[in-house]
Each structure stands twice: as C-alpha cells, then as structure tokens.
Coordinates of C-alpha atoms and ligand atoms in Angstrom, one line a residue:
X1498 CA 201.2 11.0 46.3
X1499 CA 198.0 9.3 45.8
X1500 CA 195.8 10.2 42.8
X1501 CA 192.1 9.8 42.7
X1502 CA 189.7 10.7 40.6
X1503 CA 187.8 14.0 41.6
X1504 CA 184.5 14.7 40.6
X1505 CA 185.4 16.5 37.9
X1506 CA 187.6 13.9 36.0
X1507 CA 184.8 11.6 36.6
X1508 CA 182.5 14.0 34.8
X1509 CA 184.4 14.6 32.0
X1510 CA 185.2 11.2 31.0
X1511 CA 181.3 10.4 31.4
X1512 CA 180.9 13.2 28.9
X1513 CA 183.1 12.1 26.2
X1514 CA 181.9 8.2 26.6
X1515 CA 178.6 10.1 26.0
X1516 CA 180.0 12.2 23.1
X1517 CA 181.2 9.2 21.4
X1518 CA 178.1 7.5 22.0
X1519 CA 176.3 10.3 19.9
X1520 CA 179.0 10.5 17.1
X1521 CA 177.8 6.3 17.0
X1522 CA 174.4 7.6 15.7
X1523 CA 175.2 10.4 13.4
X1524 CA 176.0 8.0 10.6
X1525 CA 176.2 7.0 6.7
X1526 CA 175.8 3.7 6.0
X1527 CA 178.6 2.3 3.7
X1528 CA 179.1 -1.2 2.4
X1529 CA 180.2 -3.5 5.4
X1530 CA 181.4 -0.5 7.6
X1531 CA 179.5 2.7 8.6
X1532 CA 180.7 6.3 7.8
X1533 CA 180.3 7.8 11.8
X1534 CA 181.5 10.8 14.3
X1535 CA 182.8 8.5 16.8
X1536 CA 186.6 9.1 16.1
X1537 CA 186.0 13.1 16.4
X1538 CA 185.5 11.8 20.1
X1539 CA 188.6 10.1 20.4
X1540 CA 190.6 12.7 19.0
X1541 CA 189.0 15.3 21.2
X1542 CA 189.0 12.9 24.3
X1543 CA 193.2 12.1 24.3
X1544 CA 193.6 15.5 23.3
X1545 CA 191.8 17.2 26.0
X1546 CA 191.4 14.9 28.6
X1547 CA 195.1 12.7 28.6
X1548 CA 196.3 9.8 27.9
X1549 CA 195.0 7.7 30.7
X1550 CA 191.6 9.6 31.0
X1551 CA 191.2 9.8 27.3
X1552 CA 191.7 6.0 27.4
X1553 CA 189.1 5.7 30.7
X1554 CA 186.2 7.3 28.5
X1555 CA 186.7 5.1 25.9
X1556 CA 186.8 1.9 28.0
X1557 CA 183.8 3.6 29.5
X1558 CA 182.2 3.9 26.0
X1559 CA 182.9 0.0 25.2
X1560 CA 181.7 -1.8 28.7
X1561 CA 178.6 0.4 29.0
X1562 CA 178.0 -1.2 24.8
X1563 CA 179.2 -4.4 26.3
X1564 CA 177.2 -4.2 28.8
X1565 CA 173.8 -4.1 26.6
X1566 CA 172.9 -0.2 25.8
X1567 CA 172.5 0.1 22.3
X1568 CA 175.6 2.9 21.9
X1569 CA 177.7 1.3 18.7
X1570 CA 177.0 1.8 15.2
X1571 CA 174.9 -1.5 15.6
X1572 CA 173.8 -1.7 18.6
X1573 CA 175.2 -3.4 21.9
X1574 CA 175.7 -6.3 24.1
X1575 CA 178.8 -8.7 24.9
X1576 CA 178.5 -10.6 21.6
X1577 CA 179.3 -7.2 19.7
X1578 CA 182.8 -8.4 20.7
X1579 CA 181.9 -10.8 17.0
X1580 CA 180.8 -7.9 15.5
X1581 CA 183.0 -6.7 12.6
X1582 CA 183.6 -3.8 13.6
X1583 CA 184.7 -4.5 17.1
X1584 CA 188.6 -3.6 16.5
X1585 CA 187.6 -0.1 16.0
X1586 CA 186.3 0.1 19.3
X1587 CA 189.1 -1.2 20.8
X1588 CA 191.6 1.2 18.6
X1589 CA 189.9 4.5 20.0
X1590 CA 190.8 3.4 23.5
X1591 CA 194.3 2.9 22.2
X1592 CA 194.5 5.6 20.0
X1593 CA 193.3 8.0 22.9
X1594 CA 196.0 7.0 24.7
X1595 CA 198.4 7.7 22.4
X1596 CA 197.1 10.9 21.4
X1597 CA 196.8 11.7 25.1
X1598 CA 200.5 10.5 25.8
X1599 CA 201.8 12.0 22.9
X1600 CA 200.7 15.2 23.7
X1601 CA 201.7 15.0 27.6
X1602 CA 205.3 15.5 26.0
X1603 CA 204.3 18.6 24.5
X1604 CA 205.1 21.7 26.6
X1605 CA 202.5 23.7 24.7
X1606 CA 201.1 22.0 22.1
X1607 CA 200.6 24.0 18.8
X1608 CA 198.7 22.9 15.3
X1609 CA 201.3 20.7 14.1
X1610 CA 201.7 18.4 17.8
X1611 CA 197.6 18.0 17.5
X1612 CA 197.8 17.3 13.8
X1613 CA 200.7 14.3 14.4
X1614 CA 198.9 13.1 17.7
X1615 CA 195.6 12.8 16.1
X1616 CA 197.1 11.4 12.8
X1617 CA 198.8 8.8 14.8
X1618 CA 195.5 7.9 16.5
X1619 CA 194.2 7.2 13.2
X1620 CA 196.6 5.2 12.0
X1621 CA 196.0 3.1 15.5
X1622 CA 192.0 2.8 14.6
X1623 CA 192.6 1.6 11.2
X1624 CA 194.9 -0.8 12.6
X1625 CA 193.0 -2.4 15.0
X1626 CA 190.3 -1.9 12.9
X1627 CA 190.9 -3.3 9.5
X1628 CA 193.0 -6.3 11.1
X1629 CA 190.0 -7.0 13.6
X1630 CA 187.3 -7.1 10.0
X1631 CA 189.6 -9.2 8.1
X1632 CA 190.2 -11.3 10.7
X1633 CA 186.2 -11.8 11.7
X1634 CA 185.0 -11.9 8.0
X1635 CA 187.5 -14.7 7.4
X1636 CA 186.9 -17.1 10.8
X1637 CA 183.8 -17.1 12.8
X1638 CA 181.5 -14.9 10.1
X1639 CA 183.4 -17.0 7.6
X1640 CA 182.3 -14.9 5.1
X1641 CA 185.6 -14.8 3.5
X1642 CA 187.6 -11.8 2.0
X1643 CA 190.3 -10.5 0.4
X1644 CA 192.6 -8.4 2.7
X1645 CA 192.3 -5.5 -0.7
X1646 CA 188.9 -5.9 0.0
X1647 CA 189.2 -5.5 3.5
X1648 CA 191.5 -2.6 2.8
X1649 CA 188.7 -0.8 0.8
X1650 CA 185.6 -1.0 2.4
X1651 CA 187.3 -0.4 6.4
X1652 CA 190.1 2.0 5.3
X1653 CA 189.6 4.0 2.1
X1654 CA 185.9 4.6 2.2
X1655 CA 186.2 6.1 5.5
X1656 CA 189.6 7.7 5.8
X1657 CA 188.9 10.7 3.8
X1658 CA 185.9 12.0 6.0
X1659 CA 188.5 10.9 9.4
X1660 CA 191.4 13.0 7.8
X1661 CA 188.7 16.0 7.9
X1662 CA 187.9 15.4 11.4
X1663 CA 191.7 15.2 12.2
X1664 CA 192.4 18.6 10.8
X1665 CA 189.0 20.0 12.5
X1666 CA 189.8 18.0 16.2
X1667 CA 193.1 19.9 16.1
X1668 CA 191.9 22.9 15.4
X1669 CA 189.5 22.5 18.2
X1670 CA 191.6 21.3 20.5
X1671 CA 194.3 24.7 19.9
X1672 CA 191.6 26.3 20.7
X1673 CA 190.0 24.6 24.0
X1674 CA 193.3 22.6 24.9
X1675 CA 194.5 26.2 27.2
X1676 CA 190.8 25.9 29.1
X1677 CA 191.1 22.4 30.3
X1678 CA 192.6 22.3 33.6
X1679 CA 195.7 19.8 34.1
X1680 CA 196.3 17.3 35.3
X1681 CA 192.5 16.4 35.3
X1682 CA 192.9 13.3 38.0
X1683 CA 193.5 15.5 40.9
X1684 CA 191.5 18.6 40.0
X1685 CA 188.0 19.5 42.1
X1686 CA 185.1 19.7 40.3
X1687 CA 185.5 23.8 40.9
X1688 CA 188.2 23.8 38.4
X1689 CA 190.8 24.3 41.5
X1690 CA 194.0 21.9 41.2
X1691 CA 194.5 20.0 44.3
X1692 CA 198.2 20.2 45.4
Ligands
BTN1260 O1 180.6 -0.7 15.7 C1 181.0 0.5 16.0 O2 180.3 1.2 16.7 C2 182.3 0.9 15.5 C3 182.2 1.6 14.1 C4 183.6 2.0 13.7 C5 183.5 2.8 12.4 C6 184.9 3.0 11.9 S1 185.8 4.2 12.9 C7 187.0 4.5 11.7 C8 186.2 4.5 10.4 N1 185.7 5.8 10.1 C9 184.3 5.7 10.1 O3 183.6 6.7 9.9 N2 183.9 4.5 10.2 C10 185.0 3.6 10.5

C-alpha cells in the first residue's frame, strides 16, 4: 500500500518544526551553551507525531535554519553546521525517532513508556550533543577543552531543567497521546483515517 503524506501530517510536522523554532527563543544564556525549550519539542514531537514524522519535523526544523532563517539558539544559515551546538540539532532528529519508535511498540502507552522514551531521547541529545562541542571546540574553533569541561557546561548545566521537561512532556503526552489520530501519514486533514 502506498503511503503519502495527507494534509494533515504535513500540518502537524510544520507545527512542531515551528514549536521548536519558539522553544529556540525562550532562552537563558549559560556559559558556552544556552538553557532553551527546544527539546520540550522533541519530546512532544516523537511522542505524538511518530517515529518517522517526529523525525520529519525536526529535519524540517534544521534545513529551514540551514537554509538561512534565524530559528536556532544563534541564529541560522549553512555555516551553523560549525556552530557548537550543531550536534544538538542533529540529536533531536534522532532522538525523535527513537522516542517515536519506541513508543510505536507500545500498545497503550502509560507514564512509565513516555518517561523511558523521552529519557532515552535525552540521553540521544546529549550524545550527539556534547560529542559534536567537544569535537568543534577542539578542531576547527580550536579553542581547545577538556572533555570534563565539555561535560559541564553541555551536559550538567542543562540536564536538570531537560529532566523537568521529560517528566512534564510525558505527562502531556498521557494526556494528548489518545487525541492524536494514528497512523498520522495516511490520515485526511478531517481527522478520518484513510483505509
Ligand atoms: O543551536 C541550537 O539551536 C541548539 C541549542 C541546543 C541547546 C541544548 S539542547 C540540550 C541542552 N538543554 C538545553 O536547554 N540546552 C542544551
């Protein structure tokens, strides 16, 4: 059976590319890395929307930055790729994915499938994340660092505030996960699932 995407998918992973766009702009700023809302967005986005559309609003997210609009933490444009902070970006498509696939093998998801899907996610983002900053800082920025360095301004300054928005994505998602219509790919944008 072919799949396409209906209106409505299309929509929604517009939406959270948007959404994480906004969580970009509510931020602290921290030493080297930026305290921000974006991973609320991921969490939500493979939660709700599945692995492979969760992943599509995030690859959404990073080619419309790529492709100039100011929609990171620092802005946009292809040379954000030697931004810093790049690996994150690329660790909320993966980690949407995850979070989406993990919770595709969940009949009926309750608080404790969210909670390990979204806690997995994070451990993805850090992963990317913190290897892409030390790897950056110590090559082509060359400003050279320690990986405990690394390890303390991308992972613990942050991870606190991202274990909060873990607990608060899943209980969100409980609670919206039963009014999303599945699978999204072939549903019409009047909620109706296509056979
Ligand atoms: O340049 C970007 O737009 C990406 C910023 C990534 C910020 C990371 S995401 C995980 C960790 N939690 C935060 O609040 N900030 C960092």
């Amino acid at each position: 059976m072919k799949r396409s995407l209906s209106v409505y998918s299309i929509s929604v992973v517009s939406m959270f590319a948007a959404l994480t766009a906004v969580g970009a702009f509510i931020k602290i700023p921290m030493p080297v890395i930026p305290f921000t809302l974006q991973i609320l967005f991921v969490y939500l986005a493979g939660a709700l929307l599945g692995s492979k559309l969760g992943a599509m609003s995030q690859m959404l997210y990073i080619g419309i930055g790529l492709a100039g609009l100011p929609v990171f933490s620092s802005g946009g444009g292809l040379s954000y790729i030697f931004q810093p902070t790049f690996g994150y970006l690329i660790g909320f498509a993966a980690a949407s994915f995850v979070i989406g696939y993990i919770l595709e093998r969940c009949n009926q998801p309750k608080l404790k499938h969210f909670l390990f899907a979204h806690f997995t996610g994070l451990i993805i983002v850090y992963l990317f994340g913190v290897g892409y900053l030390y790897l950056s800082l110590n090559t082509w920025i060359g400003t050279g660092i320690s990986f405990s360095a690394a390890f303390y301004s991308g992972f613990l300054l942050s991870v606190f505030g991202d274990l909060l928005l873990c607990f608060g994505a899943s209980l969100l998602s409980l609670r919206l996960y039963k009014s999303v219509p599945r699978p999204l790919v072939n549903v019409s944008y009047s909620g109706e699932a296509k056979g």
